[in-house]
Short mmCIF file of C-alpha atoms in Angstrom, two decimals:
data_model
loop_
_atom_site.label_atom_id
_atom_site.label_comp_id
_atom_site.label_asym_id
_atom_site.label_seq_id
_atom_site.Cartn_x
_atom_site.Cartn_y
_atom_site.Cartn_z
CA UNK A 807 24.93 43.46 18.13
CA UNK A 808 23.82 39.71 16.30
CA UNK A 809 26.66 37.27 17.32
CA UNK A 810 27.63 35.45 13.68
CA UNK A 811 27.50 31.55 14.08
CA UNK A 812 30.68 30.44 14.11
CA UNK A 813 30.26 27.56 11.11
CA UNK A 814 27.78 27.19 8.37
CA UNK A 815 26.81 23.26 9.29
CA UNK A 816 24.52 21.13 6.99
CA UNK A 817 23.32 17.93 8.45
CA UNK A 818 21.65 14.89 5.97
CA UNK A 819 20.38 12.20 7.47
CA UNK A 820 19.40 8.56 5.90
CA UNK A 821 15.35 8.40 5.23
CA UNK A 822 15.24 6.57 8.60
CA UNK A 823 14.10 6.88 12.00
CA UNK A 824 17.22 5.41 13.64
CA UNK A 825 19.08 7.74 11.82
CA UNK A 826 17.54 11.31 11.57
CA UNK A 827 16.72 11.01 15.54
CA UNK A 828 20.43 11.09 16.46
CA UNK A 829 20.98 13.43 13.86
CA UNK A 830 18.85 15.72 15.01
CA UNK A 831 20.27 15.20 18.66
CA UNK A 832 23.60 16.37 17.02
CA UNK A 833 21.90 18.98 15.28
CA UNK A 834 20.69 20.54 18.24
CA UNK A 835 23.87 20.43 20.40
CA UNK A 836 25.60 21.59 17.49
CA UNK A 837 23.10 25.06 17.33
CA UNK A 838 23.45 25.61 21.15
CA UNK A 839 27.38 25.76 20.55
CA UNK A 840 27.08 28.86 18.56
CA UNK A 841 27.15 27.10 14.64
CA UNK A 842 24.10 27.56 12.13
CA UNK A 843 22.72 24.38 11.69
CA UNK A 844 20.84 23.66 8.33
CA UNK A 845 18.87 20.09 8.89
CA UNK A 846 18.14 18.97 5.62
CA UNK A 847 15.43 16.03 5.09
CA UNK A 848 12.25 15.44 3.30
CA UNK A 849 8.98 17.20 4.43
CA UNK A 850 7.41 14.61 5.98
CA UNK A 851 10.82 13.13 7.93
CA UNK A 852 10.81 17.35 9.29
CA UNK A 853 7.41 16.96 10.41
CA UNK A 854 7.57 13.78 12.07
CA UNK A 855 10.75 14.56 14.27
CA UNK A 856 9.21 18.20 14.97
CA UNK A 857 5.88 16.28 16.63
CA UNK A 858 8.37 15.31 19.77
CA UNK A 859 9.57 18.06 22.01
CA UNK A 860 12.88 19.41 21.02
CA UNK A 861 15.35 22.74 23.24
CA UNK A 862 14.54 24.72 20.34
CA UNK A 863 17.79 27.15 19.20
CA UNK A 864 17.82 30.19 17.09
CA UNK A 865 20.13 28.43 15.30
CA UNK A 866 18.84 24.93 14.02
CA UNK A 867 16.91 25.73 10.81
CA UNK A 868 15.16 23.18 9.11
CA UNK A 869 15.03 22.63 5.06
CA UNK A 870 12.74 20.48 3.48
CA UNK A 871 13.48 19.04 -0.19
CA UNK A 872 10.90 16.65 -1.78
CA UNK A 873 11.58 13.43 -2.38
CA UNK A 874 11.12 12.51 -5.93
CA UNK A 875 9.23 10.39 -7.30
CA UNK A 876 10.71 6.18 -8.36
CA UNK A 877 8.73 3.82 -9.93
CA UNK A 878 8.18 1.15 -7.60
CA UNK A 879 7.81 3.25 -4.73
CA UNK A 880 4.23 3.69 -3.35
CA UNK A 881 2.62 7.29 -3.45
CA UNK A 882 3.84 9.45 -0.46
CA UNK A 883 6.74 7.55 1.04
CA UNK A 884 9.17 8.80 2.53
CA UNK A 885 10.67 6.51 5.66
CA UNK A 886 11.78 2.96 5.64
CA UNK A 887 9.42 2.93 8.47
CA UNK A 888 6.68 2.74 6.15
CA UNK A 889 7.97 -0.12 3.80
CA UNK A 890 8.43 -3.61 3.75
CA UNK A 891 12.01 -4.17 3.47
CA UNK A 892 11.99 -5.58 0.00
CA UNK A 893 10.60 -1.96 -1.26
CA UNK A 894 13.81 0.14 0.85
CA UNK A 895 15.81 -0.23 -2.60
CA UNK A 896 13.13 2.11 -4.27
CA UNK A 897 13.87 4.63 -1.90
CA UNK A 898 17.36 4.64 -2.14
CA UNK A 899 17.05 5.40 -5.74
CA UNK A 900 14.59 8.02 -4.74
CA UNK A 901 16.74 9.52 -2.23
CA UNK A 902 19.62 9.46 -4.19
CA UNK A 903 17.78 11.77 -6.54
CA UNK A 904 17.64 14.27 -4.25
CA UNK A 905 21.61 15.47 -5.22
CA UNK A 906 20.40 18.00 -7.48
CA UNK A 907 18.66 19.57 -5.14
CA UNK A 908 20.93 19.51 -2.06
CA UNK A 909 23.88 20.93 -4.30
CA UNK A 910 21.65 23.99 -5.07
CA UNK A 911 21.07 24.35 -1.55
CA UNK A 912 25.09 23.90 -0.78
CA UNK A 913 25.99 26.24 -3.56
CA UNK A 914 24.18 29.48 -2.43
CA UNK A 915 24.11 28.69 1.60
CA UNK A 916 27.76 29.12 2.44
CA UNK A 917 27.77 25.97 4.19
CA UNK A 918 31.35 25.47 5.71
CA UNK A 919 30.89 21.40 6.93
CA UNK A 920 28.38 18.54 5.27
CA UNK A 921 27.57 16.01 8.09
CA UNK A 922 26.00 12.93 6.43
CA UNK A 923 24.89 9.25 6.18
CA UNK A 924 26.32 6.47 4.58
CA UNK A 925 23.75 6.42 2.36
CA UNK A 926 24.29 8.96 0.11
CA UNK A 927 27.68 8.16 -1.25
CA UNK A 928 27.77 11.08 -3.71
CA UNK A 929 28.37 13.57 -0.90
CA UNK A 930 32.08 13.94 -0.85
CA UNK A 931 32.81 14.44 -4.09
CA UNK A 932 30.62 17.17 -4.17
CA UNK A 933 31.63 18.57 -1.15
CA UNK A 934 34.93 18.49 -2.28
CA UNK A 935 33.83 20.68 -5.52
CA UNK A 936 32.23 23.07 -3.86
CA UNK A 937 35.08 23.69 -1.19
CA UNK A 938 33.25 22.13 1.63
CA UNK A 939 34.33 19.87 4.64
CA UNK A 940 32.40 16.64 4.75
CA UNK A 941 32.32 14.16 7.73
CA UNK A 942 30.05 10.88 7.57
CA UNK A 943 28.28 10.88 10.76
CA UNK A 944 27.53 6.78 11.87
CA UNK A 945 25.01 6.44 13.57
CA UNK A 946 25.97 3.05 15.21
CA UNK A 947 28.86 1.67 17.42
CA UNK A 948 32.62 1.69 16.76
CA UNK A 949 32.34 -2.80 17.39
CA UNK A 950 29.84 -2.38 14.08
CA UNK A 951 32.32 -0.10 11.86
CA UNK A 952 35.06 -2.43 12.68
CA UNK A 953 33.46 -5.72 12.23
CA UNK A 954 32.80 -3.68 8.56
CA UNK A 955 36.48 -2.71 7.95
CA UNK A 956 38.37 -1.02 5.38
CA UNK A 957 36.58 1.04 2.74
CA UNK A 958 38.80 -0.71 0.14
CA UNK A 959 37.61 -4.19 0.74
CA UNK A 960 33.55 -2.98 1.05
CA UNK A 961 33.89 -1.15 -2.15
CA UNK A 962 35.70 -4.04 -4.16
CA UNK A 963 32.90 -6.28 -2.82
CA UNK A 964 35.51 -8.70 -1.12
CA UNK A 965 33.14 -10.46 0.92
CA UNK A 966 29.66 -11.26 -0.96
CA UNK A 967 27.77 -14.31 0.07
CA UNK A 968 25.85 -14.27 3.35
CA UNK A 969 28.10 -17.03 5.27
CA UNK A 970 30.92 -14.55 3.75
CA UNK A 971 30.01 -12.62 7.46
CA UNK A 972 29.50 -15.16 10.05
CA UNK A 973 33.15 -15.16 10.69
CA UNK A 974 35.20 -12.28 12.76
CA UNK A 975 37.34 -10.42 9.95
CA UNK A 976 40.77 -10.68 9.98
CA UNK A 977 41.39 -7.48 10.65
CA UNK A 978 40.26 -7.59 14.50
CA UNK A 979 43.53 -7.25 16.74
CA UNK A 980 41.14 -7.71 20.31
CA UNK A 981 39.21 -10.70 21.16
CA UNK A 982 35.56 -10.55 19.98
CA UNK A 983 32.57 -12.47 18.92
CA UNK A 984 31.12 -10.33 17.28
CA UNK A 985 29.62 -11.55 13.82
CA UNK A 986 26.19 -12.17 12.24
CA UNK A 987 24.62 -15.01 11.47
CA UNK A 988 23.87 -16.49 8.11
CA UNK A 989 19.76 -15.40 8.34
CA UNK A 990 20.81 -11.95 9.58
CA UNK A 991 22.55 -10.85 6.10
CA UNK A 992 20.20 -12.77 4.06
CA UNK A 993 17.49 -10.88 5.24
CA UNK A 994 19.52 -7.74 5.01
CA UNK A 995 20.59 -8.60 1.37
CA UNK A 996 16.93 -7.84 0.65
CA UNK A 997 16.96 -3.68 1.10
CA UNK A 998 19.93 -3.45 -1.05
CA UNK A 999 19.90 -1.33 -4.15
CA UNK A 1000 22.04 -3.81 -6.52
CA UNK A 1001 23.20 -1.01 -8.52
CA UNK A 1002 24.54 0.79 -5.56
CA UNK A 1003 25.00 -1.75 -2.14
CA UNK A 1004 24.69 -0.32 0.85
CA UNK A 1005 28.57 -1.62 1.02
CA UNK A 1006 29.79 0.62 -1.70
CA UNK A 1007 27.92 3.04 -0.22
CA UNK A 1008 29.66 2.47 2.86
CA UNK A 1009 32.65 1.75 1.74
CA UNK A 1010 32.67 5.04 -0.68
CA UNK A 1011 31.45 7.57 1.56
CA UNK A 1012 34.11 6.55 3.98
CA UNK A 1013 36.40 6.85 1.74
CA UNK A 1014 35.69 10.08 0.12
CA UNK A 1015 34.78 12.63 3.47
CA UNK A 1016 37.82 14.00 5.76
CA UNK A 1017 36.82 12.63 8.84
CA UNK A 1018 34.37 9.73 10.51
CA UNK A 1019 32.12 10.63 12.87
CA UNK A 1020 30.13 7.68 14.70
CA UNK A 1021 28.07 7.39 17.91
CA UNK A 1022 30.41 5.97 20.18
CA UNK A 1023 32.84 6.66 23.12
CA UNK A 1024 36.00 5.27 24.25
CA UNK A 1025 34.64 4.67 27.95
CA UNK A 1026 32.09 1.69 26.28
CA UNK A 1027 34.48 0.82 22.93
CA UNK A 1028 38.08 1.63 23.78
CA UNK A 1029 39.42 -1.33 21.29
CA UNK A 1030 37.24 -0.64 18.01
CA UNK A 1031 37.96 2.93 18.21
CA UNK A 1032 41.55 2.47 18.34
CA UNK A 1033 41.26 0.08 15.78
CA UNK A 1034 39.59 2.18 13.31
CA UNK A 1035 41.82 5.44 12.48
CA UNK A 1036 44.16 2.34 11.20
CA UNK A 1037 41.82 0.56 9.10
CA UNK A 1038 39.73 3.43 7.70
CA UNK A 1039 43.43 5.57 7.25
CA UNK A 1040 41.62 9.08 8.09
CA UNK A 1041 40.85 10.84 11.71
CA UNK A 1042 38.03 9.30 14.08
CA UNK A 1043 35.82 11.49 15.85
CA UNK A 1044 33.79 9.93 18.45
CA UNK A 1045 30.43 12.32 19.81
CA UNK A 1046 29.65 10.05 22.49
CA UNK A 1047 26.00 7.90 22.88
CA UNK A 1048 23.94 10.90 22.45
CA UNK A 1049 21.74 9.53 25.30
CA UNK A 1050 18.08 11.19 25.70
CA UNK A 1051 17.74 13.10 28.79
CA UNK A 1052 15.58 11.30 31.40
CA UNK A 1053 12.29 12.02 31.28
CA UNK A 1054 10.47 12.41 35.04
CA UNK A 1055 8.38 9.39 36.15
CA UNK A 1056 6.33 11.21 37.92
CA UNK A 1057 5.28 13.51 34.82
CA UNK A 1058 2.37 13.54 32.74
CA UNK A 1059 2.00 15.30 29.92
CA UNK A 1060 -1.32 17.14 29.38
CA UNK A 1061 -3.44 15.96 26.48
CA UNK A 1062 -1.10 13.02 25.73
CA UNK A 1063 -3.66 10.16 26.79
CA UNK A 1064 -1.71 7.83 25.33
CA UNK A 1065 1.29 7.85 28.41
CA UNK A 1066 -1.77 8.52 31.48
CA UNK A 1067 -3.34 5.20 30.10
CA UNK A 1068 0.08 3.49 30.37
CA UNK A 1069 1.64 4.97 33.28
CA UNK A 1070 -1.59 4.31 34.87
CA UNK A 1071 -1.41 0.21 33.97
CA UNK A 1072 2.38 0.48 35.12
CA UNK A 1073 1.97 2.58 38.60
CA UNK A 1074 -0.26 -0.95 39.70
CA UNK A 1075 3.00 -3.10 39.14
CA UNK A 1076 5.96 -3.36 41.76
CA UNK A 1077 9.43 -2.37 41.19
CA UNK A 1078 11.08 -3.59 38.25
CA UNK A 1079 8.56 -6.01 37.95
CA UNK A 1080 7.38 -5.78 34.00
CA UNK A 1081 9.55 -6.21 31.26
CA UNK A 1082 8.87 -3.95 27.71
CA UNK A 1083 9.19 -5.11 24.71
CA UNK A 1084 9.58 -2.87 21.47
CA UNK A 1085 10.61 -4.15 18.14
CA UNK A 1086 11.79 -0.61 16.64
CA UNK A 1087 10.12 0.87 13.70
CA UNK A 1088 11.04 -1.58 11.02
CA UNK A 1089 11.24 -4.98 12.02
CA UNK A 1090 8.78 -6.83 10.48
CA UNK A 1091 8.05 -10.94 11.68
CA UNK A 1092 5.93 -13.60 10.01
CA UNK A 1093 2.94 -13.97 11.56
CA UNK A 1094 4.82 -17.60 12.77
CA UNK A 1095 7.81 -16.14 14.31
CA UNK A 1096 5.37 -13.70 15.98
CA UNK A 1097 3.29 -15.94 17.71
CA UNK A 1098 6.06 -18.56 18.71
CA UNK A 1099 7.53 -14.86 20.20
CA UNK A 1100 3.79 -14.07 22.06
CA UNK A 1101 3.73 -17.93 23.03
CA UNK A 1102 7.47 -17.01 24.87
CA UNK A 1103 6.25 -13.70 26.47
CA UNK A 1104 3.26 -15.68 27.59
CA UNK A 1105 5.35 -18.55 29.12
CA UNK A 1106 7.90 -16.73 30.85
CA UNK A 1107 5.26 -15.89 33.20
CA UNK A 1108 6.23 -12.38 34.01
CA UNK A 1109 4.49 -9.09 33.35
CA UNK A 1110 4.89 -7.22 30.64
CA UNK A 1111 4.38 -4.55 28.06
CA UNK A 1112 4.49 -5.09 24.40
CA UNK A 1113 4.64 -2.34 21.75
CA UNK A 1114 2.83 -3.94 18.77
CA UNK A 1115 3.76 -0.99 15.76
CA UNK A 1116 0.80 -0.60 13.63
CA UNK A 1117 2.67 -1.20 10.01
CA UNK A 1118 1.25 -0.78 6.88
CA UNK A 1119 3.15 -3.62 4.86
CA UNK A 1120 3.68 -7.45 5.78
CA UNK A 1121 4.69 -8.72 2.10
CA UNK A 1122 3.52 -5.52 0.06
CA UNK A 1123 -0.36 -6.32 2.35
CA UNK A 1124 -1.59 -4.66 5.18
CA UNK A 1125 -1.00 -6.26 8.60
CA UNK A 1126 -3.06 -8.41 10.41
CA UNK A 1127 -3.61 -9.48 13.72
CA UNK A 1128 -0.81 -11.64 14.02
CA UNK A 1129 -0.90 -12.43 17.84
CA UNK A 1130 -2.08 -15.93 18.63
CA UNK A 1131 -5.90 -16.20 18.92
CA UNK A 1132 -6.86 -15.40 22.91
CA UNK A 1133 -3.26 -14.47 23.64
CA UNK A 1134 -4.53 -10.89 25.44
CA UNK A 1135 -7.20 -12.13 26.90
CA UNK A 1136 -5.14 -14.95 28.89
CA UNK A 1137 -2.33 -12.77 29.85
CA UNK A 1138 -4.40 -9.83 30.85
CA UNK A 1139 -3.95 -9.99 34.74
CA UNK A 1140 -0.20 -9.39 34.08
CA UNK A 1141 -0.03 -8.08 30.40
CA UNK A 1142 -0.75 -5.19 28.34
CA UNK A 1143 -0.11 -5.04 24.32
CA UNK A 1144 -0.22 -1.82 23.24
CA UNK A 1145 -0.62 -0.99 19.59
CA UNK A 1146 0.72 2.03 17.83
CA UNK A 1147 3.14 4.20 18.82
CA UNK A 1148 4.41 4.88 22.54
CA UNK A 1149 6.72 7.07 24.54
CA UNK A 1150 9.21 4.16 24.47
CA UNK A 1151 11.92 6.50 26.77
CA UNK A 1152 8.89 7.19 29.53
CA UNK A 1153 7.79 4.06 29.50
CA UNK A 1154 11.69 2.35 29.99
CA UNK A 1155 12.24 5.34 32.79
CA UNK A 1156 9.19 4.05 34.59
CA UNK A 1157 10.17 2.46 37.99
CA UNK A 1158 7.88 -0.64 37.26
CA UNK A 1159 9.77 -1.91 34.15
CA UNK A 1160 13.01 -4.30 34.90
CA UNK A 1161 14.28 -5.42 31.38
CA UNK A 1162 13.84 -4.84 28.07
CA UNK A 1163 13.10 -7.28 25.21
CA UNK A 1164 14.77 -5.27 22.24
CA UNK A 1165 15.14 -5.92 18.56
CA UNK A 1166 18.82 -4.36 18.86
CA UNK A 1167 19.03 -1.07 17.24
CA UNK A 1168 22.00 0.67 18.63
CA UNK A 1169 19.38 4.16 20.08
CA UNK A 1170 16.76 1.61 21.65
CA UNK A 1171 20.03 0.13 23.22
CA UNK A 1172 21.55 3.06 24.43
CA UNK A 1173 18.46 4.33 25.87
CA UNK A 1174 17.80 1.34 27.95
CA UNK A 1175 21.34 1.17 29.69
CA UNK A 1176 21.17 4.77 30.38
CA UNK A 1177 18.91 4.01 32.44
CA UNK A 1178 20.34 0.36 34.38
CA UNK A 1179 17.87 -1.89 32.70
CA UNK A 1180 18.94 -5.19 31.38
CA UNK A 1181 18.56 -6.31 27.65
CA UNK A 1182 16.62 -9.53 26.14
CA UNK A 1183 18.20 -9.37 22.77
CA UNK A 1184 16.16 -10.31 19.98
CA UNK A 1185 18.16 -9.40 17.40
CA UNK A 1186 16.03 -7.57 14.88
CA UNK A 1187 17.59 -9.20 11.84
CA UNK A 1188 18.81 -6.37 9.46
CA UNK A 1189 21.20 -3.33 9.30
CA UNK A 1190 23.67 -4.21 12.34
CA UNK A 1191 21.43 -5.20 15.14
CA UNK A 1192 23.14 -8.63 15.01
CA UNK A 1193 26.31 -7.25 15.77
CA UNK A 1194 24.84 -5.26 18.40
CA UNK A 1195 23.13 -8.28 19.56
CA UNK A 1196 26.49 -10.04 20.09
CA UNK A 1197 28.51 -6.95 21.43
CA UNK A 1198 26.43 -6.65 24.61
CA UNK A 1199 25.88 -10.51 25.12
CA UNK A 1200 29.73 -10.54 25.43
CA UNK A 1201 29.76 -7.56 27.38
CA UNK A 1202 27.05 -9.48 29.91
CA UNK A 1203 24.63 -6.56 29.95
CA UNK A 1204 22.39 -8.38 28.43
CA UNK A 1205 21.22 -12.46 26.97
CA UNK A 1206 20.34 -12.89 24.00
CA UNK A 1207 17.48 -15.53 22.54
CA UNK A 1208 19.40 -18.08 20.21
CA UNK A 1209 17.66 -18.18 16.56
CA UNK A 1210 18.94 -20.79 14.38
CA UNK A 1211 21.71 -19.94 12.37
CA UNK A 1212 20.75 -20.35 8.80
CA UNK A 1213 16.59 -19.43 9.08
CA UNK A 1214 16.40 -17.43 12.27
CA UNK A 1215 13.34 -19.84 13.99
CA UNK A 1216 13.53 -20.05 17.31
CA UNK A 1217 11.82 -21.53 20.68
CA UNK A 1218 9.34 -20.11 22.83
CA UNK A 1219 11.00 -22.37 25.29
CA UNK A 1220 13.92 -20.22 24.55
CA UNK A 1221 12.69 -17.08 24.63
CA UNK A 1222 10.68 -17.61 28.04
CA UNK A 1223 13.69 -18.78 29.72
CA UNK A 1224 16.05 -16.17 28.87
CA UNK A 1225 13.34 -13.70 30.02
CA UNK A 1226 13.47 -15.15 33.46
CA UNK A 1227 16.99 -15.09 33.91
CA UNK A 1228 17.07 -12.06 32.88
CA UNK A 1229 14.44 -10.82 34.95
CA UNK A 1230 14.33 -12.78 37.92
CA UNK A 1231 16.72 -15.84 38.30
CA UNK A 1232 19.80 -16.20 40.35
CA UNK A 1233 21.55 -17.09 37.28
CA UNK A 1234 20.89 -13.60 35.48
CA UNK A 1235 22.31 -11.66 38.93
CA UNK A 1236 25.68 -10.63 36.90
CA UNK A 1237 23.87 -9.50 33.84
CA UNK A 1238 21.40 -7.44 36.05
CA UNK A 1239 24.20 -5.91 38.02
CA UNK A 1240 26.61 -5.31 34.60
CA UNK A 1241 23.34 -3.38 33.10
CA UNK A 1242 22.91 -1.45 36.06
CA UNK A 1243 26.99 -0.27 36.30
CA UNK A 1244 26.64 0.88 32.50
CA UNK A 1245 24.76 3.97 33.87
CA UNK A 1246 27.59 5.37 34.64
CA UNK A 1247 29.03 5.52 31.18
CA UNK A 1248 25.14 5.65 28.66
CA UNK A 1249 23.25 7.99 30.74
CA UNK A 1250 26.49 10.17 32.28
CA UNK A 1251 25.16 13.36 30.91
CA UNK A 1252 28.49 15.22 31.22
CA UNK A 1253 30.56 12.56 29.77
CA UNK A 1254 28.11 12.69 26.56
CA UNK A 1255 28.69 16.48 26.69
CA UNK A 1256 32.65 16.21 26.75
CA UNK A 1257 32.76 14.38 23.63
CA UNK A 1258 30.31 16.79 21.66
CA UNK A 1259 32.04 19.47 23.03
CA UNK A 1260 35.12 17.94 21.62
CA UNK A 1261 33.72 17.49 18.46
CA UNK A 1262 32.13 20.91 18.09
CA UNK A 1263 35.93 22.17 18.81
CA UNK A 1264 37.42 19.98 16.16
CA UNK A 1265 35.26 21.32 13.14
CA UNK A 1266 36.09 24.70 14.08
CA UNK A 1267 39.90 23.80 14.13
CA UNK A 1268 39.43 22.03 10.79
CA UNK A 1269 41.17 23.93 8.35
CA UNK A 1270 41.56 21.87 5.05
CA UNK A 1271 38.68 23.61 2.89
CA UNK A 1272 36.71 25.45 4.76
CA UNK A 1273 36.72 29.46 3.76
CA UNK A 1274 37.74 31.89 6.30
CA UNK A 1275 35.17 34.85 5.17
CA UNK A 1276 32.10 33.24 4.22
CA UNK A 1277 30.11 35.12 7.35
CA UNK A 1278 31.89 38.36 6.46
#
């Protein structure tokens, strides 16, 4: 006899790597607990996270709606990965079209709970009209949501002006630092959809599901996430860090000649040794700030491993070289730039890489303390990475490279010197040994498993809306 899922669940991510990954992490815990899981994205989103092995379940389907068409958005795209950050308004717009189509879905699926983004604001109230539970599922830290407060004050646009954020709110009852700086929101300011800000959107989604989900745990935020069932007035549902199992060292994967050429370059380095660096999938630098970056890397002396992304768009043009002339060619006894995309959790597992040089985003983050590995922040600039940037500077797990305040420049003095303490100084000792102790809460499998587990249990318990015969 077929065992009935025990809940309908419909999961809709943002068009964005950093947030249909950890969606799709939910998704599939979610499916293994017994629930039908309905991942809804756009086609090419589905067939991008389907390329990297997955626990496949019976129970995670996957439904593809097409994104339609905006003016202004180029032919075929469907991931902020794949725009310059002045086009991401277009596909807002875009995506926000897709609420026809997802309330067809809803209406003859039986869904019983709608986990989305902030993104798409609409959600509740439609939820809400077709008797279904919705939670908004945030994908960063409990510190971030905080520093953000209450939906009231995002949707009434209390705080507008970039400088408006460089202060801790008001609202904060624990000590913290945690703020951006002026360039940080600037540069943010320039993905917003002015007819809908991404802090209405914030603010409104919020506001209108039954419960907040966001990727946290008390054991690394115990202050923000008692903070925020007060400020945001509704129940708080932490499902831990969602941290990627460890992948084997050792292993390589047949075919994938990408990994044996890297592995290879990093089994000739000692111990802890190299540092990576990986700007994410969206951070985009002038070809200045780039090179006074390479000039840093370059300085500091140390091996390394640099992700270069191959993106499309640098100002609406396609990307050039923008590392400084001979830069791989003087480095190459002790460094390797790699362009495209790599297996950024193999490559951080590897027993030859020491630190990471990160752009911030709260899954690069997570990954890298699973595993003990010390942070250079460099924060990326947009969304929260600021924030982040700040959060684990003050909780010594990592340094991060100081940018001026009001234009972001900064030193390759700088950056080679926080590299090496970091990496190898006496001075960086404490942040090496913090990074190393946070194991115990990012990559504690079981802990990570508690709070899903928890979560899974507290949708079924939900009773507000959901139906109590739609699988009869």
């Amino acid at each position: 006899m077929d065992i009935q899922p025990k809940l309908h669940i419909a999961m809709f991510p943002w068009l964005a790597y950093g947030h249909t990954a950890p969606f799709l992490e939910l998704s599939k815990f979610l499916a293994q607990m017994g629930h039908r899981v309905s991942y809804i994205s756009t086609p090419k989103n589905i067939t991008r996270l389907l390329k990297f092995p997955s626990e496949s379940s019976p129970n995670l389907f996957f439904v593809e709606l097409p994104l339609p068409h905006v003016q202004g958005l180029p032919p075929g795209i469907e991931s902020t990965a794949d725009l310059p950050i002045q086009k991401v308004p277009y596909l807002k717009k875009a995506y926000d079209k897709l609420q026809g189509p997802l309330a067809e879905f809803l209406k003859t699926s039986s869904v019983d709970w709608i986990i989305h983004d902030f993104i798409p604001y609409w959600i509740p109230p439609l939820a809400a009209q077709l008797s279904i539970n919705s939670t908004c599922f945030i994908i960063v830290g409990a510190s971030s949501v905080a520093f953000f407060g209450p939906p009231d004050k995002l949707i009434a646009g209390e705080r507008q002006r970039p400088e408006d954020f460089t202060v801790v709110p008001e609202w904060i009852d624990y000590p913290s630092n945690v703020a951006f700086k002026q360039h940080e929101m600037a540069n943010h300011q320039k993905c917003e959809d002015r007819d809908n800000p991404d802090f209405f959107r914030w603010g409104s989604a919020i506001q209108g599901c039954q419960v907040v989900t966001l990727r946290s745990c008390p054991e690394l935020e115990p202050e923000p996430l008692n903070l925020l069932s007060k400020i945001l007035q509704k129940p708080v549902v932490p499902v831990g860090l969602l941290p990627p199992p460890v992948p084997s060292p050792d292993g390589v994967d047949d075919g994938d000649e990408t990994w044996v050429a890297l592995k290879k370059w990093m089994d000739g380095k000692k111990l802890k040794s190299v540092f990576f660096v990986a700007l994410g999938t969206e951070v985009t630098l002038s070809s200045e700030l780039s090179r006074e970056l390479a000039s840093g890397i370059e300085k500091s002396g140390l091996p390394f491993l640099w992700v270069v992304k191959n993106h499309p768009f640098i100002e609406g043009e396609m990307s050039q070289d923008i590392l400084l002339p001979g830069f791989e060619e003087r480095v190459s006894d002790r460094g390797l730039v790699f362009r495209g995309w790599a297996p950024q959790m193999k490559i951080l597992a590897h027993p030859s890489i020491g630190g990471f040089l990160t752009h911030c985003g709260w899954s690069s983050t997570i990954e890298a303390l699973s595993l003990g590995l010390p942070l250079i922040l460099f924060s990326g600039a947009s969304a929260d990475m600021g924030l982040i940037a700040r959060l684990l500077h003050e909780k010594r797990v990592g340094l991060e490279i100081e940018r001026n305040e009001v234009d972001g420049s900064f030193t390759s003095d700088t950056v080679a010197k926080v590299i090496r303490v970091v990496m190898v100084e006496k001075e960086g000792e404490p942040i090496r040994a913090n990074a190393w102790a946070m194991k115990e809460i990012c990559g504690n499998i079981e802990l990570g498993k508690k709070h899903l587990t928890q979560f899974s249990r507290y949708l079924e318990n939900y009773k507000s809306i959901t139906q109590s015969n739609k699988w009869s």
